[in-house]
CSV table of C-alpha atoms in Angstrom, one decimal:
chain,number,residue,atom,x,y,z
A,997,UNK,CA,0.0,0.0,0.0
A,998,UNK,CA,1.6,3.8,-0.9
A,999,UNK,CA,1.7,5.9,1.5
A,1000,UNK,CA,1.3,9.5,1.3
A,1001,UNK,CA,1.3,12.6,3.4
A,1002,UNK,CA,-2.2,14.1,4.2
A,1003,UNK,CA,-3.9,17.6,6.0
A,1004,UNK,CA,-6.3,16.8,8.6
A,1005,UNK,CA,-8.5,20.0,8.9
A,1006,UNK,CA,-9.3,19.8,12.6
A,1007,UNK,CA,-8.0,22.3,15.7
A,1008,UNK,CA,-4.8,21.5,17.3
A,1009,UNK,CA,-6.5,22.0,20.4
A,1010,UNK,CA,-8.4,18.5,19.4
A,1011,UNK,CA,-5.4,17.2,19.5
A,1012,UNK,CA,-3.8,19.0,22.7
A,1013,UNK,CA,-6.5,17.3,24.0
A,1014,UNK,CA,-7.4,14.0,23.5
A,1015,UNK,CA,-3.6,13.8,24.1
A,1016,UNK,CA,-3.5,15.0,27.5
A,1017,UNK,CA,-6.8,12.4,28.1
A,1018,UNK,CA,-4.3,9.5,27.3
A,1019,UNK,CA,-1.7,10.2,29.0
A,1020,UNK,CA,-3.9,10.5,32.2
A,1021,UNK,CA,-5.4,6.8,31.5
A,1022,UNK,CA,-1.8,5.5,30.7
A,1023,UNK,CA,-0.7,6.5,33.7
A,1024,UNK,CA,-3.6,5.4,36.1
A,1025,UNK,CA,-3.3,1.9,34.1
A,1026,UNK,CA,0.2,1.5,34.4
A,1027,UNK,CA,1.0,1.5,30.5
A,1028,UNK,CA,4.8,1.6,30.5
A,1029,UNK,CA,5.5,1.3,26.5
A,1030,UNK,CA,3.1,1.3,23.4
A,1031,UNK,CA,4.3,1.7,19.9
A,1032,UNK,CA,3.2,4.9,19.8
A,1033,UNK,CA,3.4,8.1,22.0
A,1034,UNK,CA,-0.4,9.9,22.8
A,1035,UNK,CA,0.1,12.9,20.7
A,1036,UNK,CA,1.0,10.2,17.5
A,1037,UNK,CA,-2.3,8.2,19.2
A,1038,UNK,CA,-4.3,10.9,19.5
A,1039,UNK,CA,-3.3,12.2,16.1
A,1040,UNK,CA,-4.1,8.0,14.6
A,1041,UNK,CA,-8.2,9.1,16.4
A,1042,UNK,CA,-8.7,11.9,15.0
A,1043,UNK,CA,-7.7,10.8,11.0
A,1044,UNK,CA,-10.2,7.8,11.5
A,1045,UNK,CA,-12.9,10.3,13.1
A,1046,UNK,CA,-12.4,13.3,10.8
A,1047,UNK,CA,-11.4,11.4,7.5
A,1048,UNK,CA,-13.4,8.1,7.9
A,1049,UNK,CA,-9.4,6.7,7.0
A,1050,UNK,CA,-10.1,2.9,7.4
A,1051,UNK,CA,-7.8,0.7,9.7
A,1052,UNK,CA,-5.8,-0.6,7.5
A,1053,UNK,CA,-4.7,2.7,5.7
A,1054,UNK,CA,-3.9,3.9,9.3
A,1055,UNK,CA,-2.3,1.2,10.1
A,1056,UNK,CA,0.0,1.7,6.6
A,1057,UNK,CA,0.5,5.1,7.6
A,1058,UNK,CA,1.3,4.8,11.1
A,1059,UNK,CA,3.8,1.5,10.5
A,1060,UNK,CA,1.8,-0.4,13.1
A,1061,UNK,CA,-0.9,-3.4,12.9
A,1062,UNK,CA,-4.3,-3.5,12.2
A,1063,UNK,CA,-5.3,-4.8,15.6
A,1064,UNK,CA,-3.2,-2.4,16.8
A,1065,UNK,CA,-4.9,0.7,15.2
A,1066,UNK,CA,-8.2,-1.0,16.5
A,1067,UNK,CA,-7.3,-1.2,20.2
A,1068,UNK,CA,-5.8,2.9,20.0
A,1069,UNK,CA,-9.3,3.7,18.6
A,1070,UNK,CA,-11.9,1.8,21.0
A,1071,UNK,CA,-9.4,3.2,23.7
A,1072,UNK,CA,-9.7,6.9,23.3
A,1073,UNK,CA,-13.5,6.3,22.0
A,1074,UNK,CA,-14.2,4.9,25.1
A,1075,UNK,CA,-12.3,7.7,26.7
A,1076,UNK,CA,-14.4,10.9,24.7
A,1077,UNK,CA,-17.3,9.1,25.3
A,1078,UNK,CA,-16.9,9.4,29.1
A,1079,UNK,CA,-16.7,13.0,29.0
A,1080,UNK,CA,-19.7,14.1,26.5
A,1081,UNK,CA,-21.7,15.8,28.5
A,1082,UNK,CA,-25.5,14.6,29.7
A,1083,UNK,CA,-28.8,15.2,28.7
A,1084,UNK,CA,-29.1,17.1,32.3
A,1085,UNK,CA,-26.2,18.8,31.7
A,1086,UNK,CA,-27.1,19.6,28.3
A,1087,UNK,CA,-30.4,21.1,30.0
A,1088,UNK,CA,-28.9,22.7,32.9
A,1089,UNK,CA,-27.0,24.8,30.1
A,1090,UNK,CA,-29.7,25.1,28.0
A,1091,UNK,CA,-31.7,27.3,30.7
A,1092,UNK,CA,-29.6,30.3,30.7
A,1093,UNK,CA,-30.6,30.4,27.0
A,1094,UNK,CA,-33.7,32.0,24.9
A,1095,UNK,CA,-35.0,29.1,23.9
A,1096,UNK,CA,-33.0,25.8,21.9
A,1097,UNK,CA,-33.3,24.5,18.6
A,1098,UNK,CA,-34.4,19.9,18.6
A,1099,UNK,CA,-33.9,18.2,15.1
A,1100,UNK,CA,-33.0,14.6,14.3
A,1101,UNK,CA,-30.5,13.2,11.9
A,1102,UNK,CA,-29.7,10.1,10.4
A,1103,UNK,CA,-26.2,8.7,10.1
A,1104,UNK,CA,-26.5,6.3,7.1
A,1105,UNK,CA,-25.2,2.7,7.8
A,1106,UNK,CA,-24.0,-0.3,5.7
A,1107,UNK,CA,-27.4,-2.7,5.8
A,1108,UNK,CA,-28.8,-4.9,3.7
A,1109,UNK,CA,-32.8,-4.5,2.7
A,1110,UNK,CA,-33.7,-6.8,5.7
A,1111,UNK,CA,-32.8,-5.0,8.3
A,1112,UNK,CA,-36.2,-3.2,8.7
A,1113,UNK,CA,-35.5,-1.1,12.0
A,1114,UNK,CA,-32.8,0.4,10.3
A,1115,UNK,CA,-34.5,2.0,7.5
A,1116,UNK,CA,-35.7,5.4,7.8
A,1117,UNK,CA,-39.5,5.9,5.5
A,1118,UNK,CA,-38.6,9.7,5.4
A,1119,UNK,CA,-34.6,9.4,4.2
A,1120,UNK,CA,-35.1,6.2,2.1
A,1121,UNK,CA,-32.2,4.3,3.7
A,1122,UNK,CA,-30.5,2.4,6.8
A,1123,UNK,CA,-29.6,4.8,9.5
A,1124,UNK,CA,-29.3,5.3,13.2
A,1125,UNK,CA,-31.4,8.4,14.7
A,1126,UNK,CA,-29.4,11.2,16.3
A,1127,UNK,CA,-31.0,14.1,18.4
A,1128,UNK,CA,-29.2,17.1,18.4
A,1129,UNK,CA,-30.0,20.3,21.1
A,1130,UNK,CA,-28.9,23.5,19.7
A,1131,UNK,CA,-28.5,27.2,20.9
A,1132,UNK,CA,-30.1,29.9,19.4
A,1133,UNK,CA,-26.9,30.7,17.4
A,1134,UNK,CA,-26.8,27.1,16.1
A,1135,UNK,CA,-24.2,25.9,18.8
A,1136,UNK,CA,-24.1,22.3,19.2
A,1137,UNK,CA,-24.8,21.5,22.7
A,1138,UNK,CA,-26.0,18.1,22.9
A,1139,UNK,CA,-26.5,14.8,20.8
A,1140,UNK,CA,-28.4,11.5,21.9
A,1141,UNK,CA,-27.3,8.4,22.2
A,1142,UNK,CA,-28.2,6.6,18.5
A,1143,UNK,CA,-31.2,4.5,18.1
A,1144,UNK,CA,-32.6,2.7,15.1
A,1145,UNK,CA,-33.7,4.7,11.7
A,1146,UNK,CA,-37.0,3.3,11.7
A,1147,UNK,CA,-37.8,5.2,14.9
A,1148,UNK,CA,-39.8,8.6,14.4
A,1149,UNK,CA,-38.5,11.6,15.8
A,1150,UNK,CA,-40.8,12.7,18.2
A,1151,UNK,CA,-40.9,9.1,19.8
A,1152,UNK,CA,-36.9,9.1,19.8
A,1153,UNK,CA,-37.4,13.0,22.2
A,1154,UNK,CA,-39.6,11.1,24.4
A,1155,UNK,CA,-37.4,8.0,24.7
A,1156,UNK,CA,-34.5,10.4,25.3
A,1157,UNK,CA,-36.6,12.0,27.8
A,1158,UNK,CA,-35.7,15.3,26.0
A,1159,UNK,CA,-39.3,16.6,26.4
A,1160,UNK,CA,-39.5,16.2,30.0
A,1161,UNK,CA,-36.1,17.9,30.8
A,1162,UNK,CA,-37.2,20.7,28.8
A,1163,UNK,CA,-40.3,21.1,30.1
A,1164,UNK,CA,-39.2,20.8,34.0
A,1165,UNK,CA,-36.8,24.3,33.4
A,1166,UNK,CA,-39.3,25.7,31.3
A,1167,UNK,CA,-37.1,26.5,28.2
A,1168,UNK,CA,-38.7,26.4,24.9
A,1169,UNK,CA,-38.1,24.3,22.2
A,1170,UNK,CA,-38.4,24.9,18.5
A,1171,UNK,CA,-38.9,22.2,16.4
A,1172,UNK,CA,-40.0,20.9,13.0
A,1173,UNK,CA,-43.1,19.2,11.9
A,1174,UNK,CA,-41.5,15.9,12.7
A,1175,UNK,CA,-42.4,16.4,16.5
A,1176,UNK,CA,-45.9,17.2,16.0
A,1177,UNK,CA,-47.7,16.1,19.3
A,1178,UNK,CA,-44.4,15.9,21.6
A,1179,UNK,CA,-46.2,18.7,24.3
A,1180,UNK,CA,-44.4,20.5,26.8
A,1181,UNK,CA,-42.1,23.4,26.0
A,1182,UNK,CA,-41.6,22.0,22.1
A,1183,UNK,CA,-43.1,24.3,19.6
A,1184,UNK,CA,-44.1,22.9,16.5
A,1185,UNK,CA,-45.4,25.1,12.7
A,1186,UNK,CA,-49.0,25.0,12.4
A,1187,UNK,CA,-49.9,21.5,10.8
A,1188,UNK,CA,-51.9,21.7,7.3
A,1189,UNK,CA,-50.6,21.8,3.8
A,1190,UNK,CA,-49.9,25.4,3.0
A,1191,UNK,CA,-52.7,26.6,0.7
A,1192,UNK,CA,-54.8,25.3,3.6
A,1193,UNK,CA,-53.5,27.7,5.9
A,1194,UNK,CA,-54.3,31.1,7.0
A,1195,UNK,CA,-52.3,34.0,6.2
A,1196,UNK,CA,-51.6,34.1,9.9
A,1197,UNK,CA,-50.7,30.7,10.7
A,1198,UNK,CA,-48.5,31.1,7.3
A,1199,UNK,CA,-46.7,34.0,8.9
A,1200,UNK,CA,-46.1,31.7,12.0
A,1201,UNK,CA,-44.5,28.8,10.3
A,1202,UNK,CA,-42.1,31.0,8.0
A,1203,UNK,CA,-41.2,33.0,11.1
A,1204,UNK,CA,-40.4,29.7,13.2
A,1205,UNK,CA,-38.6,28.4,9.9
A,1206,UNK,CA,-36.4,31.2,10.0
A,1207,UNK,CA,-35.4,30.5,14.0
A,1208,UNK,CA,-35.1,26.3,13.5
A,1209,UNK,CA,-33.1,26.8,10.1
A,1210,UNK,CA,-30.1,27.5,12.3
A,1211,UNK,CA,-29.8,24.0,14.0
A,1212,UNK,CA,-28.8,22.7,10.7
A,1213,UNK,CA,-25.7,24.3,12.2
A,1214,UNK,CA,-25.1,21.9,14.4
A,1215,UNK,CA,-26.2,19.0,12.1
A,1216,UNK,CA,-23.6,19.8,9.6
A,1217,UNK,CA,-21.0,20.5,12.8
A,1218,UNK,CA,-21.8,16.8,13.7
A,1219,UNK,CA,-21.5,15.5,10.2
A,1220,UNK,CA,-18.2,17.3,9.6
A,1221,UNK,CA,-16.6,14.4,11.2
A,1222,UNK,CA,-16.8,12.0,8.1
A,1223,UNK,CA,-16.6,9.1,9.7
A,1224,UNK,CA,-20.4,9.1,10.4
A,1225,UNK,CA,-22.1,10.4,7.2
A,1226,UNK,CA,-21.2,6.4,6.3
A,1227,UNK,CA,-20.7,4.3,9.2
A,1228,UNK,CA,-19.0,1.2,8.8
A,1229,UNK,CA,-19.4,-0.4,12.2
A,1230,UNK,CA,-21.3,-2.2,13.9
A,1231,UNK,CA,-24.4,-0.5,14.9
A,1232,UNK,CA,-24.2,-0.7,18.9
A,1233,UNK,CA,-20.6,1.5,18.5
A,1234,UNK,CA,-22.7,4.1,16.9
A,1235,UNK,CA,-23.6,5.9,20.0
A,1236,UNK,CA,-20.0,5.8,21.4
A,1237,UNK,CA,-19.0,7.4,18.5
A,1238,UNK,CA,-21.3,10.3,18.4
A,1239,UNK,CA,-20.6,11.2,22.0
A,1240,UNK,CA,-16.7,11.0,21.2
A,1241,UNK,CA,-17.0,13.7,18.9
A,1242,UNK,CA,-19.3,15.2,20.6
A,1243,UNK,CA,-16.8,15.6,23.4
A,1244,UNK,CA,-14.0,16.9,21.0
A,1245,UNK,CA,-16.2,19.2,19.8
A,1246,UNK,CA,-17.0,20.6,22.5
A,1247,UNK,CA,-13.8,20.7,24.0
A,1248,UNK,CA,-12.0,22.6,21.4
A,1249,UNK,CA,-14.9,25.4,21.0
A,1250,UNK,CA,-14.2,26.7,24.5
């Protein structure tokens, strides 16, 4: 396999760190020698995260195994994941805000036509369901843990409990047509196809499609890391994965 030398368009302070996280579990595990140092790690993550670079690329780049390149990834995965913040922490943050922006995104999987729960109606392929929280500006602040493509949105907000927590600190919640019904604090465009509509509930739903069009924001922050606009894994790693880059994210916009 050639090798060649590549960009990775991501903040150093990414790498700054998830580097500083492993050396902190190296040392509380008692890892004396690896093959290579956490910043050469923590750069290996991030090129599989950002790029979607398969294992054995990295592992042709990096002069090390397959297995190897495996083990370095679950590791600091494991380790990001940790640190993603809650859904009540998520909330607690969300109530010094205006009000936060709920959407759902699918993160298209390898399935076969079988695998019913996996396939979204709306997007026409396999998938796992994310929720995302956003601020007003279109921050990301918060995305659930994965579940199946088949599931709706509003029933993934209430399996989430995402209604609830919103609700309890009163901060309201502008959403799309997808959460229809969800109650609470989530405000939803007036339902009806739009020559049925009044001129005033018209006025409403372009007014509210002006506030929610900023979440996509955050979608596309999410789907910037490659890796999961075509996952590869097995589905039950999905939600690991999400939080880890949640947790970089996060990290390196503070």
């Amino acid at each position: 396999m050639l090798v060649y030398p590549c960009g990775l368009d991501v903040s150093s302070r990414s790498l700054t760190f998830l580097a500083a996280r492993l050396r902190e579990h190296r040392r509380r595990i008692g890892s004396r020698w690896r093959r290579l140092t956490v910043g050469r790690q923590a750069l290996l993550v991030l090129a599989h995260l950002r790029n979607g670079t398969t294992y054995a690329q990295i592992a042709a780049g990096f002069e090390i195994g397959t297995s190897t390149v495996y083990r370095y990834i679950n590791e600091a995965v494991e380790l990001l994941a940790a640190l993603a913040p809650t859904l009540a922490e998520a909330v607690r943050t969300a109530s010094g805000k205006a009000y936060v922006l709920l959407d759902g995104t699918l993160l298209p999987i390898d399935r076969i036509a079988a695998d019913r729960p996996f396939f979204s109606g709306k997007h026409k392929k396999h998938g796992m369901n994310v929720q995302v929280l956003a601020d007003p500006f279109g921050r990301l602040l918060w995305a659930s843990p994965a579940l199946p493509g088949a599931v709706h949105d509003v029933r993934a907000a209430r399996e989430h409990g995402i209604v609830e927590a919103l609700t309890e600190v009163g901060v309201t919640c502008w959403a799309d047509k997808g959460y229809r019904g969800a109650g609470g604090t989530v405000r939803t465009p007036c339902w009806g196809r739009w020559e049925t509509l009044s001129a005033g509930q018209k006025a409403v739903n372009r007014s509210q499609a002006k506030i929610r069009a900023l979440v996509e924001q955050a979608v596309a922050t999410l789907k910037a890391w490659r890796l999961l606009r075509r996952l590869r894994c097995s589905t039950i790693r999905t939600t690991g994965l999400v939080q880890a880059v949640l947790a970089l994210h996060l990290a390196s916009s503070k």
